[in-house]
Tab-separated table of C-alpha atoms in Angstrom:
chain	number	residue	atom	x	y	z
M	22	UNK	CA	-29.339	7.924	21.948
M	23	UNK	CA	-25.927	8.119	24.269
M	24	UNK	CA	-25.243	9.361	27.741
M	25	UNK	CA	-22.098	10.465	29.438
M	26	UNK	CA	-20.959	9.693	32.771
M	27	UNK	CA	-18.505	12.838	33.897
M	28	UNK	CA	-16.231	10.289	35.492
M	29	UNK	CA	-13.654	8.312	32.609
M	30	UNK	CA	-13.805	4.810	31.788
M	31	UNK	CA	-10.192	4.146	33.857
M	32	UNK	CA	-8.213	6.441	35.607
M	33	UNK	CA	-5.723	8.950	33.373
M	34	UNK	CA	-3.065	10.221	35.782
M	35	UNK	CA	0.432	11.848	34.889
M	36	UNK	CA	3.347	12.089	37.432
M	37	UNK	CA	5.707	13.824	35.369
M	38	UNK	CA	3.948	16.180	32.474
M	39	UNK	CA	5.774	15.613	28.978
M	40	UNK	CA	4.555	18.224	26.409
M	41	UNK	CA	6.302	16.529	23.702
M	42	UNK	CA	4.697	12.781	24.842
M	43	UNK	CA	1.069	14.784	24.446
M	44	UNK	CA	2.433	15.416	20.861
M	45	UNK	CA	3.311	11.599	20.628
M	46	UNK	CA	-0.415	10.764	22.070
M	47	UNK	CA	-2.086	12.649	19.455
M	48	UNK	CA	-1.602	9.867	17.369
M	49	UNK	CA	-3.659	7.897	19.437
M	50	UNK	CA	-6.484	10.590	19.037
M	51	UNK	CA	-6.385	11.190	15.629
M	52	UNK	CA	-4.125	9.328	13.463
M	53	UNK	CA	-5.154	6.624	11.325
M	54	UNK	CA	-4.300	4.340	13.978
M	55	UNK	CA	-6.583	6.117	16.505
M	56	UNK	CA	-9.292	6.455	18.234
M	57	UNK	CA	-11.318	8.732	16.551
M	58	UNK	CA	-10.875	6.309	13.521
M	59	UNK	CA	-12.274	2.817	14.892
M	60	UNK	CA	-15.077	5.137	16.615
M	61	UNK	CA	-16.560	6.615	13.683
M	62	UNK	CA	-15.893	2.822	11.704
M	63	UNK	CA	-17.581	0.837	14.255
M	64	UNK	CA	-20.570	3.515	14.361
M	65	UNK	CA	-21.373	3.792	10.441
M	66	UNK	CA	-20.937	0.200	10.368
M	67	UNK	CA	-23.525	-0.445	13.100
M	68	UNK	CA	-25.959	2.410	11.603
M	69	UNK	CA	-26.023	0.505	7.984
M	70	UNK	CA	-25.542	-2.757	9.413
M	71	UNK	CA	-28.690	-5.257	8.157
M	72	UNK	CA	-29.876	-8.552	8.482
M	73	UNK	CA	-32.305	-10.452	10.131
M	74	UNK	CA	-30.401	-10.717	13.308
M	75	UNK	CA	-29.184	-7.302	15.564
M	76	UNK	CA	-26.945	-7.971	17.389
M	77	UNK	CA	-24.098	-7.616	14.920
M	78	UNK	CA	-25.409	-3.706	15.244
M	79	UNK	CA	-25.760	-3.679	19.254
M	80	UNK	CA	-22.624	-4.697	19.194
M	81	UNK	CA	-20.934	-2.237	17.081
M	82	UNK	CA	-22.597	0.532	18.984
M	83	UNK	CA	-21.354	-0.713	22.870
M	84	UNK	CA	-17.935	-1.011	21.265
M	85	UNK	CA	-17.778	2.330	19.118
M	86	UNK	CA	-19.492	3.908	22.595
M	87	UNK	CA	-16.423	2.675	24.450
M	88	UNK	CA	-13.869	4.051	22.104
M	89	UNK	CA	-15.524	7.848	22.639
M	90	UNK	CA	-14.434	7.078	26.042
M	91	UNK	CA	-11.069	6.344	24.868
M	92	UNK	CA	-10.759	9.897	22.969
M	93	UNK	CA	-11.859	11.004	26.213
M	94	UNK	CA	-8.809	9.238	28.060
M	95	UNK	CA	-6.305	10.663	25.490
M	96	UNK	CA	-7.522	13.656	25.142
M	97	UNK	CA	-7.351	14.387	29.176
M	98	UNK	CA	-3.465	13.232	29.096
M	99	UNK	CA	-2.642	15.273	26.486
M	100	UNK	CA	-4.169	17.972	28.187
M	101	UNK	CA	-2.331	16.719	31.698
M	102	UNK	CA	0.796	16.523	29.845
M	103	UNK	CA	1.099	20.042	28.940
M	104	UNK	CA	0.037	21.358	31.791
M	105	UNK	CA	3.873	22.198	32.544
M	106	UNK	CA	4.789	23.610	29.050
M	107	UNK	CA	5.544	27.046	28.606
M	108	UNK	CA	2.614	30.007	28.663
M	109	UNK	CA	3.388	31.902	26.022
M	110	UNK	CA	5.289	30.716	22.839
M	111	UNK	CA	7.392	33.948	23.303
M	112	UNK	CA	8.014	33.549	26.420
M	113	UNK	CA	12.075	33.684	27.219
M	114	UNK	CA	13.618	30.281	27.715
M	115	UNK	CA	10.080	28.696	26.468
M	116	UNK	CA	12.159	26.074	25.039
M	117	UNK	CA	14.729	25.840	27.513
M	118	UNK	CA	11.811	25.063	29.905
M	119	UNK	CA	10.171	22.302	28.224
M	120	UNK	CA	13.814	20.573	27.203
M	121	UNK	CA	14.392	20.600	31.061
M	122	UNK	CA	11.115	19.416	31.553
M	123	UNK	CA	11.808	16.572	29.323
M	124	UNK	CA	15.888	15.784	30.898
M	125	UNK	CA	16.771	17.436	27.417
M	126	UNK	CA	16.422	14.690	25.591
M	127	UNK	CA	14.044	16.247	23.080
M	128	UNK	CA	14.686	18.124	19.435
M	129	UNK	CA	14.392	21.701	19.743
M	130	UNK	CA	12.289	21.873	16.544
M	131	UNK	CA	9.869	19.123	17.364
M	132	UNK	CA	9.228	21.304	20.580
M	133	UNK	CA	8.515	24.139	19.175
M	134	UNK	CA	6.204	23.403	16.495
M	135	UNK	CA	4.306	21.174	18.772
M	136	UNK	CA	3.953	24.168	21.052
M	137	UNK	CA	3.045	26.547	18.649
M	138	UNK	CA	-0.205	24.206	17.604
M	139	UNK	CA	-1.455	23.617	21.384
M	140	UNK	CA	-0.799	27.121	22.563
M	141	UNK	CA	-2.551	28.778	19.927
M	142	UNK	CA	-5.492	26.392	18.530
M	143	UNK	CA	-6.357	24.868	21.874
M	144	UNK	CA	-4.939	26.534	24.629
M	145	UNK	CA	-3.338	23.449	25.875
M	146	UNK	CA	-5.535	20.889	24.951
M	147	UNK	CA	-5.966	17.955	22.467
M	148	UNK	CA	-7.178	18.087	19.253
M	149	UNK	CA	-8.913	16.565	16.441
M	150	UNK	CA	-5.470	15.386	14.762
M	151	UNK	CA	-2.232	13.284	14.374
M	152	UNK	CA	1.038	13.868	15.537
M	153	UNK	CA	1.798	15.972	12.818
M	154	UNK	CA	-1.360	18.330	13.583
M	155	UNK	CA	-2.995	16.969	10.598
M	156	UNK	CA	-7.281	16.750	11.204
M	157	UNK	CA	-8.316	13.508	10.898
M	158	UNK	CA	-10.686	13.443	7.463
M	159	UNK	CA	-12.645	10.055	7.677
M	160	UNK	CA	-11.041	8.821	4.369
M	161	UNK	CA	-10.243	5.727	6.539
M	162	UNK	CA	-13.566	4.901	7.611
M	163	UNK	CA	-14.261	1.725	6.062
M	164	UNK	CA	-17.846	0.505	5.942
M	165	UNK	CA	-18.749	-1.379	3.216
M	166	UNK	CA	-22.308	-2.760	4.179
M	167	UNK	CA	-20.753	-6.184	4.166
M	168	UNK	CA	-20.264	-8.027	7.617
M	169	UNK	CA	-17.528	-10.106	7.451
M	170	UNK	CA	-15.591	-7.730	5.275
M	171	UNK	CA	-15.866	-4.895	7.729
M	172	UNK	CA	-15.065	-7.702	10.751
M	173	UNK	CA	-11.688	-7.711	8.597
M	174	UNK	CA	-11.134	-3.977	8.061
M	175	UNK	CA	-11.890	-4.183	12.528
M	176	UNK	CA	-9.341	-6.673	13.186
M	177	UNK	CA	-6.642	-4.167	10.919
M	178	UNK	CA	-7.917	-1.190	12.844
M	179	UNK	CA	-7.301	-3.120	16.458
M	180	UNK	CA	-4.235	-4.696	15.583
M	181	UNK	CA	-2.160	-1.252	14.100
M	182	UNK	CA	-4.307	0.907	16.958
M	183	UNK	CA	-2.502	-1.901	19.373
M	184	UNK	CA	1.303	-1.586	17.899
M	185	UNK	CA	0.486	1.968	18.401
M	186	UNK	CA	-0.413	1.641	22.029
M	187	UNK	CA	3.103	-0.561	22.545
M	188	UNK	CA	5.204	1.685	21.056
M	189	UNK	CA	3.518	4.730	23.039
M	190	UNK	CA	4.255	2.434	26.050
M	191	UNK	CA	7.696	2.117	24.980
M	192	UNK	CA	8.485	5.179	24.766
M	193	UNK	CA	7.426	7.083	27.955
M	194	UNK	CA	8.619	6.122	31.543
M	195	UNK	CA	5.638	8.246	33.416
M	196	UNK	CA	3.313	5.255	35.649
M	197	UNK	CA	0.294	6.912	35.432
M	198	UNK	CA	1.089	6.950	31.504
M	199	UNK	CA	1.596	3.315	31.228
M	200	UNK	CA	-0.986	1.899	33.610
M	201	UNK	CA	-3.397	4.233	31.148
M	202	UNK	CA	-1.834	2.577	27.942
M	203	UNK	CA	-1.513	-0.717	29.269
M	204	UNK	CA	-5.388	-0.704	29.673
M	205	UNK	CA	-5.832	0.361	26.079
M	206	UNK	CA	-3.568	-2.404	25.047
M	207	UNK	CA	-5.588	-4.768	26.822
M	208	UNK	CA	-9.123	-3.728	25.064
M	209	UNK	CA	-6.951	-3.684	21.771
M	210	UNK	CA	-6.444	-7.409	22.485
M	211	UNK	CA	-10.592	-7.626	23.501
M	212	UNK	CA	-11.972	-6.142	19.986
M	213	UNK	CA	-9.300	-7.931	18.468
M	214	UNK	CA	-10.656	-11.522	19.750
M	215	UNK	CA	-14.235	-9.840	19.030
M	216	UNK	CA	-14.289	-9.538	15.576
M	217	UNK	CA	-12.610	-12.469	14.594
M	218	UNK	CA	-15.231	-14.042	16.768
M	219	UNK	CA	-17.840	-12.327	14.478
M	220	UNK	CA	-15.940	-13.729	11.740
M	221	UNK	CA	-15.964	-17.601	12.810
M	222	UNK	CA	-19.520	-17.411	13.540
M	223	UNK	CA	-20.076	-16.473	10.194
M	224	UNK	CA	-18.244	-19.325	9.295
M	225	UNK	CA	-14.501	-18.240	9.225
M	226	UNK	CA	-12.688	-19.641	6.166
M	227	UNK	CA	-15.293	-21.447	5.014
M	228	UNK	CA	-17.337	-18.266	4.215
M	229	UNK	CA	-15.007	-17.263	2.133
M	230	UNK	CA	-14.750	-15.650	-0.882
M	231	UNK	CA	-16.138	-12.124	0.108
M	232	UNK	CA	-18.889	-11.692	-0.795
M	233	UNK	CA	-19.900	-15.375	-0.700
M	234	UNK	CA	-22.784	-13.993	-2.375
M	235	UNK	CA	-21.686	-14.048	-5.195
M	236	UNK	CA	-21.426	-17.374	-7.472
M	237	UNK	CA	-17.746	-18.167	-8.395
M	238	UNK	CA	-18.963	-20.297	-11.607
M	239	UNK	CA	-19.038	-16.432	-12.800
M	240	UNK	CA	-15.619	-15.549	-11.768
M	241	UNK	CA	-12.851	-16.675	-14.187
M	242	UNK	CA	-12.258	-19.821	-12.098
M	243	UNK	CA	-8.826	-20.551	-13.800
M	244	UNK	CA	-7.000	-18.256	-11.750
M	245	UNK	CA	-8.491	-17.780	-8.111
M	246	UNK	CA	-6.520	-19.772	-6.900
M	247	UNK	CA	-3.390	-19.104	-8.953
M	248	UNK	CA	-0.147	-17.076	-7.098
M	249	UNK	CA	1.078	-14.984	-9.861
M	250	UNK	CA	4.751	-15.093	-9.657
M	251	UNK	CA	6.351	-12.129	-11.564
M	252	UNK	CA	10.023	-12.860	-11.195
M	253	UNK	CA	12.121	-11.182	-14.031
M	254	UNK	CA	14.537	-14.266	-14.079
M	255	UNK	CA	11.517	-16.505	-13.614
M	256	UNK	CA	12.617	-18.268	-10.069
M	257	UNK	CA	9.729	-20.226	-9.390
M	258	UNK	CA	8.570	-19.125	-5.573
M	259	UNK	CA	9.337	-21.602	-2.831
M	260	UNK	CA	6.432	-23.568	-1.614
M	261	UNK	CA	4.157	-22.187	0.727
M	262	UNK	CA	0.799	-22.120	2.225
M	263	UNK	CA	-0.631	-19.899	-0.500
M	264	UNK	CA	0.778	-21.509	-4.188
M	265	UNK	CA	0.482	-25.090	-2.989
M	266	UNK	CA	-2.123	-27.446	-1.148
M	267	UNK	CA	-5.839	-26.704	-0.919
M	268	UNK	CA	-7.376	-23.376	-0.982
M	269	UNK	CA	-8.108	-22.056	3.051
M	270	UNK	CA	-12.176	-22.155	1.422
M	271	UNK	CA	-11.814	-25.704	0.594
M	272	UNK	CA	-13.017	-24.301	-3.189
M	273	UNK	CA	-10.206	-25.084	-5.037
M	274	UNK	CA	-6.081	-25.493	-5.241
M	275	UNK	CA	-3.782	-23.087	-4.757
M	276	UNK	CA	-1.158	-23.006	-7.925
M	277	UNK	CA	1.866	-20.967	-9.126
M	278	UNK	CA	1.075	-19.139	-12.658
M	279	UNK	CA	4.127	-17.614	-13.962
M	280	UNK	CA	2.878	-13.917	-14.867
M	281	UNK	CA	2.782	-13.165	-18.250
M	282	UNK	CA	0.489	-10.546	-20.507
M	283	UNK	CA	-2.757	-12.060	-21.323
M	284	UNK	CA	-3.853	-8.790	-23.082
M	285	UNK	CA	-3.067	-6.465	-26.105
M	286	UNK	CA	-1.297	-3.776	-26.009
M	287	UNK	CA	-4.257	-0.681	-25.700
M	288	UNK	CA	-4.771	1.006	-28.671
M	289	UNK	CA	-6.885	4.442	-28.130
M	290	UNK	CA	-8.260	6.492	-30.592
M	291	UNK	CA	-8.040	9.581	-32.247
M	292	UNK	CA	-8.400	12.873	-30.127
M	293	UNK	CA	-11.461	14.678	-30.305
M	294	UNK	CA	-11.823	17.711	-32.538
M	295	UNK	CA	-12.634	19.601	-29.080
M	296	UNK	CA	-10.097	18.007	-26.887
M	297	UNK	CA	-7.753	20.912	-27.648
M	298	UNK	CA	-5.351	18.022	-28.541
M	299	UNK	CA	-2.251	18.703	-31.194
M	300	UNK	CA	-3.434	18.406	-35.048
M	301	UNK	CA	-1.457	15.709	-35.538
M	302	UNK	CA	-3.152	13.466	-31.926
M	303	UNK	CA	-6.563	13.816	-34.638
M	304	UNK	CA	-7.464	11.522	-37.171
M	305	UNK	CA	-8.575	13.291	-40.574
M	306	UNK	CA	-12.871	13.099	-40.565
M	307	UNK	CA	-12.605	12.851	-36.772
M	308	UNK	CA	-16.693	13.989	-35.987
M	309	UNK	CA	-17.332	15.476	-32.358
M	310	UNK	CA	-20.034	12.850	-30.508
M	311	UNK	CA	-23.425	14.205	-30.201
């Protein structure tokens, strides 16, 4: 069960509207480093999430909560940011107006087609998409019913959501833009801390491999902690933390193993009578299964 407070999480204000910054922040909304993204990751994580403990799931849901306020953020300043772009895609000097909205600094072409998908999809709001106006399709949604690797996929999420943030940051001079981003970039730096928190309390390194449910006297143990160095003149790789010393587990030794084919080359067989293959792809007596 959720509830919504009408008033936002921090204040979104805009001094000087920038269509083609709105464009920028739909990124933020629904690229793969947005929003929408960790909010839908955090809540199918928490909604499988088991174990004897729960608050590995209450905490999943308060944070993916928050980040529907965040859409809610970015999707107001997009919607603040057009406010002074042109009403009508037609209109004469439509383009002119938003270049001298933006000190001319913008490419014609970027203009236009962002104008052409806020005008007539949304009417001057934000929308379920990147930059590019592509929707956002949950084939980044990563929830694989195991804690600490989904603490991992979190701590990706946070850290390319936050060198989003920056470089949105970067790139607008507005004040009521960056005090709004500069938040974000804060709680970027929060879940960041979080799930690596999650992480060391499930023992950090030590917990390692994932899952540490399974036995490693099953795994080939010859090479899992062997670098495989595929060099074509065979330079052996300089040292470094992961081909040399003990293994961050404290399981084994990390080793350099000059790549080379352990296999045979694949031999497949004939083509099946009803593969439609050539005559000459089918081996003479070839049966069809069944």
């Amino acid at each position: 069960m959720y509830y919504h407070d009408k008033k936002m999480q921090w204040p979104v204000t805009v001094e000087t509207p920038d269509p083609l910054f709105a464009r920028q922040l739909q990124q933020a909304i629904g690229g793969i480093e947005g929003e929408i993204r960790v909010c839908m990751q955090y809540f199918f994580q928490a909604w499988g999430a088991r174990g004897p403990s729960t608050k590995y799931r209450d905490m999943l849901l308060h944070t993916a909560t928050e980040e529907l306020g965040h859409i809610e953020m970015l999707a107001t300043a997009v919607a603040l940011n057009l406010e002074a772009a042109p009403a009508g895609a037609q209109a004469a000097g439509a383009v002119g107006v938003v270049g001298a909205i933006m000190g001319g600094e913008r490419p014609r072409h970027a203009v236009e087609g962002m104008l052409q998908r806020h005008i007539l999809s949304t009417g001057m709001a934000a929308y379920p998409a990147n930059a590019d106006g592509v929707p956002f399709d949950m084939s980044h949604i990563y929830a694989s019913g195991n804690l600490a690797a989904d603490m991992y996929c979190n701590v990706a999420a946070e850290s390319t959501g936050r060198v989003l943030a920056v470089r949105l940051f970067n790139a607008t001079t507005d004040a009521g833009m960056k005090k709004m981003l500069s938040f974000l970039i804060a709680r970027d730096t929060m879940h960041q801390q979080q799930w690596l928190a999650v992480v060391e309390e499930l023992g950090g390194s030590t917990a390692l491999p994932i899952p540490n449910s399974f036995p490693q006297s099953e795994e080939t143990q010859d090479y899992s902690y062997a670098f495989f160095a595929t060099a074509a003149d065979g330079e052996t790789p300089l040292p470094a933390a992961w081909n040399s010393g003990p293994s961050l587990d404290g399981h084994g030794q990390f080793s350099i193993f000059p790549n080379r084919p352990m296999g045979e080359e694949p031999v497949l067989g004939p083509a099946r009578p009803d593969s439609a293959a050539q005559t000459e792809q089918m081996a003479s007596g070839a049966k069809t299964p069944g």
